[in-house]
Short mmCIF file of C-alpha atoms and ligand atoms in Angstrom, two decimals:
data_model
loop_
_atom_site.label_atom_id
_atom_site.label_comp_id
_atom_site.label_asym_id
_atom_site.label_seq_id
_atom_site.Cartn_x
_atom_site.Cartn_y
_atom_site.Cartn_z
CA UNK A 1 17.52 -6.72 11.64
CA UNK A 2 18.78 -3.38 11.31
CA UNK A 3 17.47 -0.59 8.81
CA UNK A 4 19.18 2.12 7.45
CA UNK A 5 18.14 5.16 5.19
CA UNK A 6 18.15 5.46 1.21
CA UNK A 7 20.36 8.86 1.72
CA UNK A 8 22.85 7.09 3.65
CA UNK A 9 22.79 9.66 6.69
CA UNK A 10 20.54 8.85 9.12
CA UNK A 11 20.94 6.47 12.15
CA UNK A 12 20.04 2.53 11.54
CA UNK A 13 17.24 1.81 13.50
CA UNK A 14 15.68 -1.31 14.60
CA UNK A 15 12.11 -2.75 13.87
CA UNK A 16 10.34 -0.70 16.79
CA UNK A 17 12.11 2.41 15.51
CA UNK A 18 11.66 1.82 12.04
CA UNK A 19 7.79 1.40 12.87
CA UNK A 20 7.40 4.24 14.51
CA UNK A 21 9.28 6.13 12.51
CA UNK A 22 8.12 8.12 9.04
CA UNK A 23 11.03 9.64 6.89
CA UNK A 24 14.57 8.81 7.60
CA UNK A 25 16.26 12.46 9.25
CA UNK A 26 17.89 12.65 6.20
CA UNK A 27 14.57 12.50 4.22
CA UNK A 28 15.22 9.23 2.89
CA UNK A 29 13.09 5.85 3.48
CA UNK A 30 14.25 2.81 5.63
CA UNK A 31 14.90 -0.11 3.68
CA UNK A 32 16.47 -3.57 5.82
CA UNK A 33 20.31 -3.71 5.50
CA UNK A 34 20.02 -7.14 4.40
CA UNK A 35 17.58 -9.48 3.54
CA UNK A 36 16.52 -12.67 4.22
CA UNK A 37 16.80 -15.42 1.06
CA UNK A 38 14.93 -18.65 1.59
CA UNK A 39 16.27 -21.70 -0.04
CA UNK A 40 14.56 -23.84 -2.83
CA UNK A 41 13.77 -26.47 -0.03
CA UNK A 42 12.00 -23.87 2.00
CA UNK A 43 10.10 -22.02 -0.63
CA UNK A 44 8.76 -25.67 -1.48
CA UNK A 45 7.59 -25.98 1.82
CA UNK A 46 5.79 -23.11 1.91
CA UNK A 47 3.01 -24.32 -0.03
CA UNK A 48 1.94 -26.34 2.18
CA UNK A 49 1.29 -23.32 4.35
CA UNK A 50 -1.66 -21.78 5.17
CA UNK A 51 -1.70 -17.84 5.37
CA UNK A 52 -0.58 -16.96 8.71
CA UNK A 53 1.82 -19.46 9.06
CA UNK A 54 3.14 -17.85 5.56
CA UNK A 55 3.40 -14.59 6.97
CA UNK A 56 4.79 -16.16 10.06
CA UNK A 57 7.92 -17.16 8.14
CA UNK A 58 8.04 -14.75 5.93
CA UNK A 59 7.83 -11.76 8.44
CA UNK A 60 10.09 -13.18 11.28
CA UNK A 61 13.20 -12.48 10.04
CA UNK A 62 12.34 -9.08 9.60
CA UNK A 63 11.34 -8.43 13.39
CA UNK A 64 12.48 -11.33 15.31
CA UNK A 65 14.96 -8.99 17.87
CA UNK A 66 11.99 -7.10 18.77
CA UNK A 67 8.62 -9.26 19.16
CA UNK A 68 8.73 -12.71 20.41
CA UNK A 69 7.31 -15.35 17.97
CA UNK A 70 4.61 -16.39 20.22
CA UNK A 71 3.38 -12.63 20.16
CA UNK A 72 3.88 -12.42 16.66
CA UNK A 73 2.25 -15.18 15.66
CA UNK A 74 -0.98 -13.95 17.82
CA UNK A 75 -0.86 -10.54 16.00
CA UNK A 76 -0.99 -12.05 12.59
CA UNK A 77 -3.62 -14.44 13.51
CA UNK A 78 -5.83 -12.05 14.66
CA UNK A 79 -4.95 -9.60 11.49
CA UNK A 80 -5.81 -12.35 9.50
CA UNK A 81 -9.17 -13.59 10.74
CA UNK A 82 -10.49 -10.39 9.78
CA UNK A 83 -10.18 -11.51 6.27
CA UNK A 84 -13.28 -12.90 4.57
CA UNK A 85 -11.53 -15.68 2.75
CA UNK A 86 -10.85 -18.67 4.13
CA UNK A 87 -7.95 -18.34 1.46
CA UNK A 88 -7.18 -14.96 2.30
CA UNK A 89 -5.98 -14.31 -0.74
CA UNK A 90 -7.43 -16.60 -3.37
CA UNK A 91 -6.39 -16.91 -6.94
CA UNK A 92 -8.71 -16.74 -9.70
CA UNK A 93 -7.95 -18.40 -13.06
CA UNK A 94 -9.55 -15.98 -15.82
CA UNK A 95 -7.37 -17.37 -19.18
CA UNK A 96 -4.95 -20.11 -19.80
CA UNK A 97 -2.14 -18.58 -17.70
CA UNK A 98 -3.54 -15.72 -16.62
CA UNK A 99 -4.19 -15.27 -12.78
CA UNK A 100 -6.19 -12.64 -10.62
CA UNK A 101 -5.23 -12.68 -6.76
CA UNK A 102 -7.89 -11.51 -5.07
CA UNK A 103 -6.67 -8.93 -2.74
CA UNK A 104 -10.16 -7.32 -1.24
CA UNK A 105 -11.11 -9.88 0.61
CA UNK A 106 -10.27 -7.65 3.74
CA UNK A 107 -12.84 -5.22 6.34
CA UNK A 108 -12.31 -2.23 3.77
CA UNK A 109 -12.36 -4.17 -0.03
CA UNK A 110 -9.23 -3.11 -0.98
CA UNK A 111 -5.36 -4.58 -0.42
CA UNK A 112 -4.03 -2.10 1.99
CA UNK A 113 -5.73 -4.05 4.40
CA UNK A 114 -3.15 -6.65 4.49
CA UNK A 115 -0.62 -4.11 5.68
CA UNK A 116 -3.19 -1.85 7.57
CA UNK A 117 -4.46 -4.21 10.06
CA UNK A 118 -1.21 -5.82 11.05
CA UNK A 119 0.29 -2.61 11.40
CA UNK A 120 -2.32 -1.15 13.90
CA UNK A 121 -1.79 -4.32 15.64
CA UNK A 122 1.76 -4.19 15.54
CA UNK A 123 2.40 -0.44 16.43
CA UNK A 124 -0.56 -0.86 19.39
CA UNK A 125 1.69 -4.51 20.77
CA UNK A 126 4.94 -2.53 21.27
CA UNK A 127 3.02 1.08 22.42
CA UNK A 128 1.85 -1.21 25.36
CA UNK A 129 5.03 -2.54 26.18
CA UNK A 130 6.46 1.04 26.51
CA UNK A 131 3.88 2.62 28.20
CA UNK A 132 3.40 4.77 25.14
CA UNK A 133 0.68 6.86 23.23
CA UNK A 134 0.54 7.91 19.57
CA UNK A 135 -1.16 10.00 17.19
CA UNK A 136 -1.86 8.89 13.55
CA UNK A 137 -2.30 11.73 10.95
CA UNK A 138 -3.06 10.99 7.61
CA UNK A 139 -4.76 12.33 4.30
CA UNK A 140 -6.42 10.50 2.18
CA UNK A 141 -8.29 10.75 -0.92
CA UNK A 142 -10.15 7.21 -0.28
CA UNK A 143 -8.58 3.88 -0.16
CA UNK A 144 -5.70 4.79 2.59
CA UNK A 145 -8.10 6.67 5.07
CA UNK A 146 -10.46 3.72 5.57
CA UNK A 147 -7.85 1.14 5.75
CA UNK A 148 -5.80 2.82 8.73
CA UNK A 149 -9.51 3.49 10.90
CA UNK A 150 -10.18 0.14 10.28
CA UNK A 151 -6.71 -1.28 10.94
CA UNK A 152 -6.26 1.20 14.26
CA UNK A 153 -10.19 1.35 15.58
CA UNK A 154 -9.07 -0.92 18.43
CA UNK A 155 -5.86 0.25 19.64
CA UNK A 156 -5.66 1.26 23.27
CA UNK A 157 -2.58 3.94 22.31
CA UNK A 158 -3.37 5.54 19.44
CA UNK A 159 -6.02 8.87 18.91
CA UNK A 160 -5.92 8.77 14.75
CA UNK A 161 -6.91 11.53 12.98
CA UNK A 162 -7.58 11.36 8.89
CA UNK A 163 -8.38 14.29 6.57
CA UNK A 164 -10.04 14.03 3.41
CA UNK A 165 -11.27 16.46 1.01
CA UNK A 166 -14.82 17.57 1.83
CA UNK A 167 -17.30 16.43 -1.01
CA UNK A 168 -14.61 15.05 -3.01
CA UNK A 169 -14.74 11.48 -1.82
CA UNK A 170 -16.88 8.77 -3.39
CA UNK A 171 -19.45 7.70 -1.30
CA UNK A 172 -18.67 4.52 -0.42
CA UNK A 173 -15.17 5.65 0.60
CA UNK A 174 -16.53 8.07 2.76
CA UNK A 175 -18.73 5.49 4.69
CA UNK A 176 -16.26 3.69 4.84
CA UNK A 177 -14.56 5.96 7.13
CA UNK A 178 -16.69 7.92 8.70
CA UNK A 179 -19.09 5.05 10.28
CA UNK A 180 -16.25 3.77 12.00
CA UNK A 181 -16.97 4.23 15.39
CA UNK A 182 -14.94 4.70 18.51
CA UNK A 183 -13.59 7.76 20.76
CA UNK A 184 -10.13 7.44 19.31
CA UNK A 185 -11.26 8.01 15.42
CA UNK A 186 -11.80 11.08 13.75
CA UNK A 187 -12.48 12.00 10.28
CA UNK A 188 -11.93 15.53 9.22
CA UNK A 189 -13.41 16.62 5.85
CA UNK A 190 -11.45 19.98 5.09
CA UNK A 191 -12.70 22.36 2.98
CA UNK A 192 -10.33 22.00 0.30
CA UNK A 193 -8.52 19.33 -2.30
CA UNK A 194 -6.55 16.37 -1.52
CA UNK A 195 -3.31 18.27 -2.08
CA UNK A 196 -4.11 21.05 0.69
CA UNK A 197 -5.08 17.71 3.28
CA UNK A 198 -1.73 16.35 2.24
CA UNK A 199 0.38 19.71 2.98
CA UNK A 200 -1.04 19.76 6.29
CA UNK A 201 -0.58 16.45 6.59
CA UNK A 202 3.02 17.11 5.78
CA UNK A 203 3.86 20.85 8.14
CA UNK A 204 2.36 18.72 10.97
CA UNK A 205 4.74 16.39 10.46
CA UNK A 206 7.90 19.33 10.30
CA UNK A 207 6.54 21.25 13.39
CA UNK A 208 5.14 18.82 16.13
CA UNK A 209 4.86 21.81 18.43
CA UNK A 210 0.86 21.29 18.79
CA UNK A 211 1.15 18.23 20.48
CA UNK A 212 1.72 17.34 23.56
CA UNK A 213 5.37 16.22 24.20
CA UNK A 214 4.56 13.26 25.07
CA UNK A 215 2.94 12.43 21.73
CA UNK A 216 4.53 11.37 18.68
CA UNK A 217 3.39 11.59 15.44
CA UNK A 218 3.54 8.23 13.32
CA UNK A 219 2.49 7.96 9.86
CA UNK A 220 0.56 5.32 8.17
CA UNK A 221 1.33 6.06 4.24
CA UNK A 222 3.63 3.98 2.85
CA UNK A 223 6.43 5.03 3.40
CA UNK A 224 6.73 3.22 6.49
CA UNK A 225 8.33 -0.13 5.82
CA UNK A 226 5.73 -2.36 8.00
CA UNK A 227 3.35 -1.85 5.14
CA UNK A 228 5.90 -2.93 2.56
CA UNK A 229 6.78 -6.24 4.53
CA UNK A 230 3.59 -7.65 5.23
CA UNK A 231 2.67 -7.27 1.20
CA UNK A 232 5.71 -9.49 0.66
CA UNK A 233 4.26 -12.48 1.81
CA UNK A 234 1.37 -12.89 -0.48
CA UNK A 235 3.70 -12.80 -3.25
CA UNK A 236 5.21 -16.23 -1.78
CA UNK A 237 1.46 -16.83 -1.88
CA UNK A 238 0.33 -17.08 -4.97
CA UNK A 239 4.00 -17.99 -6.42
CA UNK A 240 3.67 -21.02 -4.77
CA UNK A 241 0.68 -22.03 -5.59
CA UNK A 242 1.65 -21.71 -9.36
CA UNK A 243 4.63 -24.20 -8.91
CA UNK A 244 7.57 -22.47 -7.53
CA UNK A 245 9.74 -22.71 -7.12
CA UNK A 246 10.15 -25.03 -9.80
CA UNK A 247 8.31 -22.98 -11.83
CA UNK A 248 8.49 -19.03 -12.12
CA UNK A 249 6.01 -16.31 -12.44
CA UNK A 250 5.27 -13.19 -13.79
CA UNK A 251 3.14 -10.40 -11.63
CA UNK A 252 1.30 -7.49 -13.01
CA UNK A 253 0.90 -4.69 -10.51
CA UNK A 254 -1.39 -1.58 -10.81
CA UNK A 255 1.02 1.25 -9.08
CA UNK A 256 1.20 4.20 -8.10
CA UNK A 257 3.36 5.05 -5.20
CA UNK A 258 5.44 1.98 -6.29
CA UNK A 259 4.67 0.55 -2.50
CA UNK A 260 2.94 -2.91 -3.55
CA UNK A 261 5.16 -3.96 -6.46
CA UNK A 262 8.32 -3.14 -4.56
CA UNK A 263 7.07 -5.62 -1.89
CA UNK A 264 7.28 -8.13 -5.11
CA UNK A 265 10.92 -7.08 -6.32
CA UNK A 266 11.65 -7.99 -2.17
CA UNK A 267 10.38 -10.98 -2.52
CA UNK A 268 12.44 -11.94 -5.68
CA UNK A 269 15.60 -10.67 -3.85
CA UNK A 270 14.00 -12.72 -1.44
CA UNK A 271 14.44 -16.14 -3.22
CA UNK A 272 11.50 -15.95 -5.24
CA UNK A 273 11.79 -16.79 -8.75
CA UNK A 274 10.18 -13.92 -10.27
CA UNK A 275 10.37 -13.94 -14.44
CA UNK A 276 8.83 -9.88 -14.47
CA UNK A 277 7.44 -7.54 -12.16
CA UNK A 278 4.60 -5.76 -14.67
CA UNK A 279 3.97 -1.94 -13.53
CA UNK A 280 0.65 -0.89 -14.58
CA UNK A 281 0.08 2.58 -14.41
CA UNK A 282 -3.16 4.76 -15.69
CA UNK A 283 -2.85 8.10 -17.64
CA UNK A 284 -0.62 9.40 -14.40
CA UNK A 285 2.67 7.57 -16.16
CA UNK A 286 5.61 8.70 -14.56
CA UNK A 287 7.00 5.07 -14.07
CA UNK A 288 6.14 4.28 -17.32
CA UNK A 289 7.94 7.12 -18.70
CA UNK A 290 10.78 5.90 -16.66
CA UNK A 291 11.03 2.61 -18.20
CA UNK A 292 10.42 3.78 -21.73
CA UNK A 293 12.46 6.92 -21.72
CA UNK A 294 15.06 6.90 -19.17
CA UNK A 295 13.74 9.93 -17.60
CA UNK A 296 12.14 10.58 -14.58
CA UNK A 297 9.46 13.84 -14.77
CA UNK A 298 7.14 14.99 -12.49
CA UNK A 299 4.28 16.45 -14.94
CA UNK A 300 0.35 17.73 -13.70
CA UNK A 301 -1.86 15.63 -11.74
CA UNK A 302 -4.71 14.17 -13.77
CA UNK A 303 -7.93 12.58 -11.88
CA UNK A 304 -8.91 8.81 -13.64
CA UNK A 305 -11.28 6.27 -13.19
CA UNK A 306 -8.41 4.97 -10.90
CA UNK A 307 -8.34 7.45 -8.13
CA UNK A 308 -6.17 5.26 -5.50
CA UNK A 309 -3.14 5.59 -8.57
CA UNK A 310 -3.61 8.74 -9.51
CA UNK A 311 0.19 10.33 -8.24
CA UNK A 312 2.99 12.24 -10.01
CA UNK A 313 5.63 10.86 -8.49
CA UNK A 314 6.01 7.29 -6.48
CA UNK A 315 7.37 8.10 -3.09
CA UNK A 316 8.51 4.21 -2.48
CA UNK A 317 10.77 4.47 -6.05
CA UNK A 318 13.63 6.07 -4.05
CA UNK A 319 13.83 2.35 -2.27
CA UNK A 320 14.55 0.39 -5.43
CA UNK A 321 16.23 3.18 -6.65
CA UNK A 322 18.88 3.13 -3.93
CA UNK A 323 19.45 -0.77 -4.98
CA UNK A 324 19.81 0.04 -8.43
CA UNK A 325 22.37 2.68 -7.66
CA UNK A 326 24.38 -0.19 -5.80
CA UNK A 327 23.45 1.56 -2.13
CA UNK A 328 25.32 4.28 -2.46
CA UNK A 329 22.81 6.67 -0.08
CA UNK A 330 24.70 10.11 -1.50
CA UNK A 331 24.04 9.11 -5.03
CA UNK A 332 20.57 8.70 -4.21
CA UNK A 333 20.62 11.85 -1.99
CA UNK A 334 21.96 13.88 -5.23
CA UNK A 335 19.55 12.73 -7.71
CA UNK A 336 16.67 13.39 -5.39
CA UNK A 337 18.00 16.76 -4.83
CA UNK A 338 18.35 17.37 -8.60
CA UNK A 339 14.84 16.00 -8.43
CA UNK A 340 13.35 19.01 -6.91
CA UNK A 341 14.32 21.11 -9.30
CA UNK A 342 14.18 19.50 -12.51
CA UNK A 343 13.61 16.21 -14.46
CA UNK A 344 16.77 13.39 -13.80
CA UNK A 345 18.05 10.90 -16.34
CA UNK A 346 18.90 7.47 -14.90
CA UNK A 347 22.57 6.26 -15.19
CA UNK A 348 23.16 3.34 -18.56
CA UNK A 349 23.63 0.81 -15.30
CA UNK A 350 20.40 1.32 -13.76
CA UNK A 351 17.99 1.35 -16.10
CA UNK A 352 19.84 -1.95 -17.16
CA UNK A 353 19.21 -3.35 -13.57
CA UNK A 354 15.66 -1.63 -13.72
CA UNK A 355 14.53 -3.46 -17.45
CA UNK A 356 16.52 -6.87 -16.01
CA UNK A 357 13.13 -7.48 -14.01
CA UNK A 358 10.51 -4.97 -15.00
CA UNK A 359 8.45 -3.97 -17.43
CA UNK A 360 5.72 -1.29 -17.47
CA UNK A 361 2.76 -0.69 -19.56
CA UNK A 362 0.53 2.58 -19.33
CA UNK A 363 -3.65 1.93 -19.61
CA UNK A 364 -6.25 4.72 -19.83
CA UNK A 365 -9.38 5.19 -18.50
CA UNK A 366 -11.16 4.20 -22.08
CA UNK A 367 -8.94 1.01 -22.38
CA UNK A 368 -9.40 0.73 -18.33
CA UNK A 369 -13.57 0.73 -19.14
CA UNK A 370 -12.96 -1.79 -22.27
CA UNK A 371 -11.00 -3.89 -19.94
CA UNK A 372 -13.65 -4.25 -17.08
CA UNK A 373 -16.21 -4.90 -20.44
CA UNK A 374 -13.96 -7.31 -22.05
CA UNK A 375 -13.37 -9.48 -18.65
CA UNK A 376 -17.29 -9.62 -17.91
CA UNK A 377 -18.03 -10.40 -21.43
CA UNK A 378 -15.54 -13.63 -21.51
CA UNK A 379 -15.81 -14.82 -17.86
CA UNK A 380 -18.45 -13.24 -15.76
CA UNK A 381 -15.73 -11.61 -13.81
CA UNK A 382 -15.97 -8.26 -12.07
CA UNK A 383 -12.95 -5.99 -12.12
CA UNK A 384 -12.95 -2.84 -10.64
CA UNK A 385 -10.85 -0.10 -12.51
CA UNK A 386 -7.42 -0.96 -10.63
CA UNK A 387 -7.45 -4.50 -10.82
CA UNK A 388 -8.46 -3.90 -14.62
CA UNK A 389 -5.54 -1.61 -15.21
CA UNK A 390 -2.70 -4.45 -13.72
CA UNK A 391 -5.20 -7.37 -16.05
CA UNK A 392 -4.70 -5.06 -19.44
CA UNK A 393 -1.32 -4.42 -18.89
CA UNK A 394 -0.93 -8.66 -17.94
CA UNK A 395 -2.39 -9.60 -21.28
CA UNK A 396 -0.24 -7.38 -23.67
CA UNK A 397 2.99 -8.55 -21.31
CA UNK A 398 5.88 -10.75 -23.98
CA UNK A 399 6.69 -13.01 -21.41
CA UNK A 400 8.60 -16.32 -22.14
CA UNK A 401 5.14 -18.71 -23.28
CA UNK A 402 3.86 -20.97 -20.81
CA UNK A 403 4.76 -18.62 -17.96
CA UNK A 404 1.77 -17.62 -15.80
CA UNK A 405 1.08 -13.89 -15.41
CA UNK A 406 -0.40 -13.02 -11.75
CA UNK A 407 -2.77 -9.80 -11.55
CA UNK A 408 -2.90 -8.36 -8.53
CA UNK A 409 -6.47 -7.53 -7.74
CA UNK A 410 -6.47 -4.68 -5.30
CA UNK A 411 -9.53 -3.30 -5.51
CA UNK A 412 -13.69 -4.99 -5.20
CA UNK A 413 -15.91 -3.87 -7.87
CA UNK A 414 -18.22 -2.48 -5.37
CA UNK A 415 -16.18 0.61 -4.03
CA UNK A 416 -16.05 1.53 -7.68
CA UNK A 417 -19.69 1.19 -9.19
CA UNK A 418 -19.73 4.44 -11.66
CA UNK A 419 -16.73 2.80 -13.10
CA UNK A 420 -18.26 -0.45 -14.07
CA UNK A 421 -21.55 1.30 -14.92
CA UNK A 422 -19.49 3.43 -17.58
CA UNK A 423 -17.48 -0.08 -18.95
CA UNK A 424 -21.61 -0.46 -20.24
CA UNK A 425 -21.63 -3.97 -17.75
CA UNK A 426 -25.30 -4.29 -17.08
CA UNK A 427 -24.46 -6.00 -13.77
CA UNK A 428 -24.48 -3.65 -10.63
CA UNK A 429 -21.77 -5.22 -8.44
CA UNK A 430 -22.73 -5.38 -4.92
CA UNK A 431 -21.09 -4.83 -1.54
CA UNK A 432 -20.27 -8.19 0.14
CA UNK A 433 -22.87 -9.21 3.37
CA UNK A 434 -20.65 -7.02 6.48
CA UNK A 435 -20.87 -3.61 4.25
CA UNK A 436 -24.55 -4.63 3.23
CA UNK A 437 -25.84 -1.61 5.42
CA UNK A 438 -23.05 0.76 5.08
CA UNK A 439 -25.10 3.23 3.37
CA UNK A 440 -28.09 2.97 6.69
CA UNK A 441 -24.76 3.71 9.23
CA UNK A 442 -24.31 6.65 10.48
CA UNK A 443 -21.80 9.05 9.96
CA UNK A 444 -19.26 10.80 12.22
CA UNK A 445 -17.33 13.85 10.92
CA UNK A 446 -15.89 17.31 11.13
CA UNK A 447 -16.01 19.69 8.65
CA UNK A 448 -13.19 22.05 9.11
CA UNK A 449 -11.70 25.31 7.36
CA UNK A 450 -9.41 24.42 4.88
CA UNK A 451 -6.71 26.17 7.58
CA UNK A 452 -3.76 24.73 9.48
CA UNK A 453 -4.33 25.93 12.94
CA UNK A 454 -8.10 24.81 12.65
CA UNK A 455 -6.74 21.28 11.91
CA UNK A 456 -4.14 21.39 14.59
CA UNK A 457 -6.45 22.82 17.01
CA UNK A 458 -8.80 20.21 16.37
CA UNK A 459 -6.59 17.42 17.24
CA UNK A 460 -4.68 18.79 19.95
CA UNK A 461 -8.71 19.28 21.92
CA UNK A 462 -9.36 15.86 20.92
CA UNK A 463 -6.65 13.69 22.34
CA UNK A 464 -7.57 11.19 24.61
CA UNK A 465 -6.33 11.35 28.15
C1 PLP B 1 -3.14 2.19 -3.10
C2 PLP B 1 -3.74 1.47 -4.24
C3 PLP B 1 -2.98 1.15 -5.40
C4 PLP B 1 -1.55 1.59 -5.59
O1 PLP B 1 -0.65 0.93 -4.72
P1 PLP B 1 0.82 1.53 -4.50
O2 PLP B 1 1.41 0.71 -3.41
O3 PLP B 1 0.64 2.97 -4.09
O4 PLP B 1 1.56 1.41 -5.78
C5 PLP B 1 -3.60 0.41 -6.40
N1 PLP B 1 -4.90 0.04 -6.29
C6 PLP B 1 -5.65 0.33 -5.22
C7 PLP B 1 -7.07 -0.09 -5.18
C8 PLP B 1 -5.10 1.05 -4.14
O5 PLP B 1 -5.87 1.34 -3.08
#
């Protein structure tokens, strides 16, 4: 499988590349140059499958010229038994067709660990091979951070370094990270916002000059595509275990960099019969605006009860984008360009390829809080703010009747407690059994000055050998 950029002007690279690699040269995002389309037959026999052998099929085509099946299949095994589901991802009925797939069933309670932990497994399988070392830089301002400690704690070849805003994490977010432990991990609280972690995140990435040559840099948001393929299989998932493909589906999606629900427009490309992809969005709209206006605007950042959506623009839009405007990678590489100086209107074709399949809906934190309320109050579920968001937005969906609308449940209650205790739900939720200490751990961190060099200095002493 080759995989070529959104603008059109970088080189195609293969899987290995494409892993290690962040933006495309021309600062677009890899997408595959074709994709893989199961038949009817085979999307029937996938329900018979359990999860790993799901993701077996579903991710070979996709990396099958660069890791052996038998090594592949180990990797997703072992990504996979960290899950604490025997389903992995279960589905949980809460109305006559409406459908929450648990998604938090992973080490850090929230769904980037599907992605996460197979790609620290996968990027640590082929730095072996090569004899190679890595660094991992990332800002975070919660969810992200944990998931890539977690998913690279044991890798041999990679020293990974996340920043987060000091003081400005909840909690349990911060535990999550920063009780991690191992020689290779390091969490640096800097002494500013998320943004200013993010723009060092970012120069780092431009000017690599305080790093050893032999050192890459490799990022972990999602912008690199091995985070985007592994969500595509539990779309198959749960599709399946509705009735497809005789039957199709409807997902709802809480969004923000558009990463997770363009996994689920791959997997209708994919063969997948796929009646709407819902984007759920909180007060930060801009894909909502999109849909419903045409237009695509940055406007200010505003902080919600949904902090792991809370973006003014969705990096992972240029991919579907670049479909919609039928590949053509200097269309996309003019409208981005526009981008950065103004607001863009979408051509008449587009948006008519964009409202073929999705829909959008935009929930605040007040209907957000009702939701969670409104959920307890009928079915003694728990949702935590995100998973709310995509279940609001699910319920006020026209879809054709009788067709059953999946939720995508990223987030456990737990890792969001003021939330729920502001819905008015008298029940506390609690952390499952292996966090049942987390707040007794101990913590490892660095507070550094909210200062480039300091950063840089930081993790060029701290490198492993
Ligand atoms: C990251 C995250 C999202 C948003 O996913 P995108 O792929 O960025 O659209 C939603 N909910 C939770 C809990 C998250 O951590």
């Amino acid at each position: 499988m080759k995989y070529i950029s959104t603008r059109g002007k970088a080189p195609a690279l293969n899987f290995e590349q494409v892993l290690l690699a962040g933006l495309a040269s021309d600062g677009g995002l890899y997408v595959p140059e074709s994709l893989p389309v199961f038949s009817k037959a085979e999307i029937t026999d996938m329900a018979a499958m359990d999860y790993p052998e799901l993701a077996q099929k579903i991710i070979t085509p996709f990396v099958s010229d660069c890791i052996p099946s038998d090594d592949l299949a180990v990797i997703i095994k072992e990504t996979y038994a960290e899950f604490r589901h025997g389903a992995v991802a279960p589905l949980v009925q809460l109305g006559s067709n409406q459908w929450v797939l648990e998604l938090f069933h992973g080490p850090t309670l929230a769904f980037k660990d599907f992605a996460l932990q197979l790609l620290g497994r996968l990027l640590d399988y082929v730095l072996e091979r090569e004899h190679r070392k890595v660094v991992i830089m990332g800002a975070t301002s919660g969810d992200t951070g944990s998931a890539a400690i977690e998913g690279c704690k044991r890798c041999k070849n990679i020293d990974i370094f996340i920043l987060h805003p000091h003081g400005r994490v909840s909690d349990v977010q911060r535990r999550q990270m920063t009780t991690v432990q191992g020689s290779n991990i390091h969490n640096l609280a800097v002494e500013g916002n998320f943004d200013d972690c993010q723009s060092m995140v970012k120069a780092s990435f431009i000017d690599k000059s305080f790093l050893p040559e032999d050192r890459s840099l490799v990022a972990v948001n999602s912008i690199n595509w091995a985070r985007i393929m592994a969500q595509i299989v539990y779309y198959f998932y749960a599709a399946v275990a509705l009735g497809a493909p005789s039957r199709s589906v409807a997902f709802s999606v809480p969004t923000g960099n558009f990463g997770d629900i363009f996994a689920g427009y791959l997997a209708s490309k994919m063969g997948l019969p796929i009646e709407r992809l819902i984007i759920a969005t909180n007060q930060n709209d801009v894909l909502h605006r999109v849909l419903t206006s045409g237009t695509y605007g940055r406007s200010t950042l505003e902080h919600s009860l949904s902090p792991s959506m809370d973006i003014s623009v969705s990096s992972n839009f240029e991919r579907l984008l670049f479909d919609l405007y039928q590949r053509d990678g200097a269309a996309i590489a003019k409208l981005m360009d526009d981008f950065e100086n103004a607001d863009i209107t979408f051509s008449a074709e587009a948006m008519k390829g964009l409202k073929g399949l999705f829909s959008s809906a935009r929930v605040d934190d007040e209907e957000t809080c009702a939701q969670i309320a409104k959920t307890w109050a009928e079915c003694e579920y728990l949702l935590d703010p995100h998973s709310a968001i995509g279940v609001k937005a699910a319920a006020n969906a026209k879809l054709k009747p009788g067709t059953p609308v999946i939720s995508l449940a990223t987030a456990h209650p737990a890792k969001f407690p003021s939330a729920i205790e502001q819905a008015g739900v008298a029940q506390a939720p609690t952390l499952p059994l292996h966090l049942d200490d987390l707040f007794e751990r101990t913590e490892r961190f660095e507070v550094l000055a909210n200062d480039l060099s300091s950063v840089q200095n930081f993790m060029a002493a701290n490198l492993r050998a």
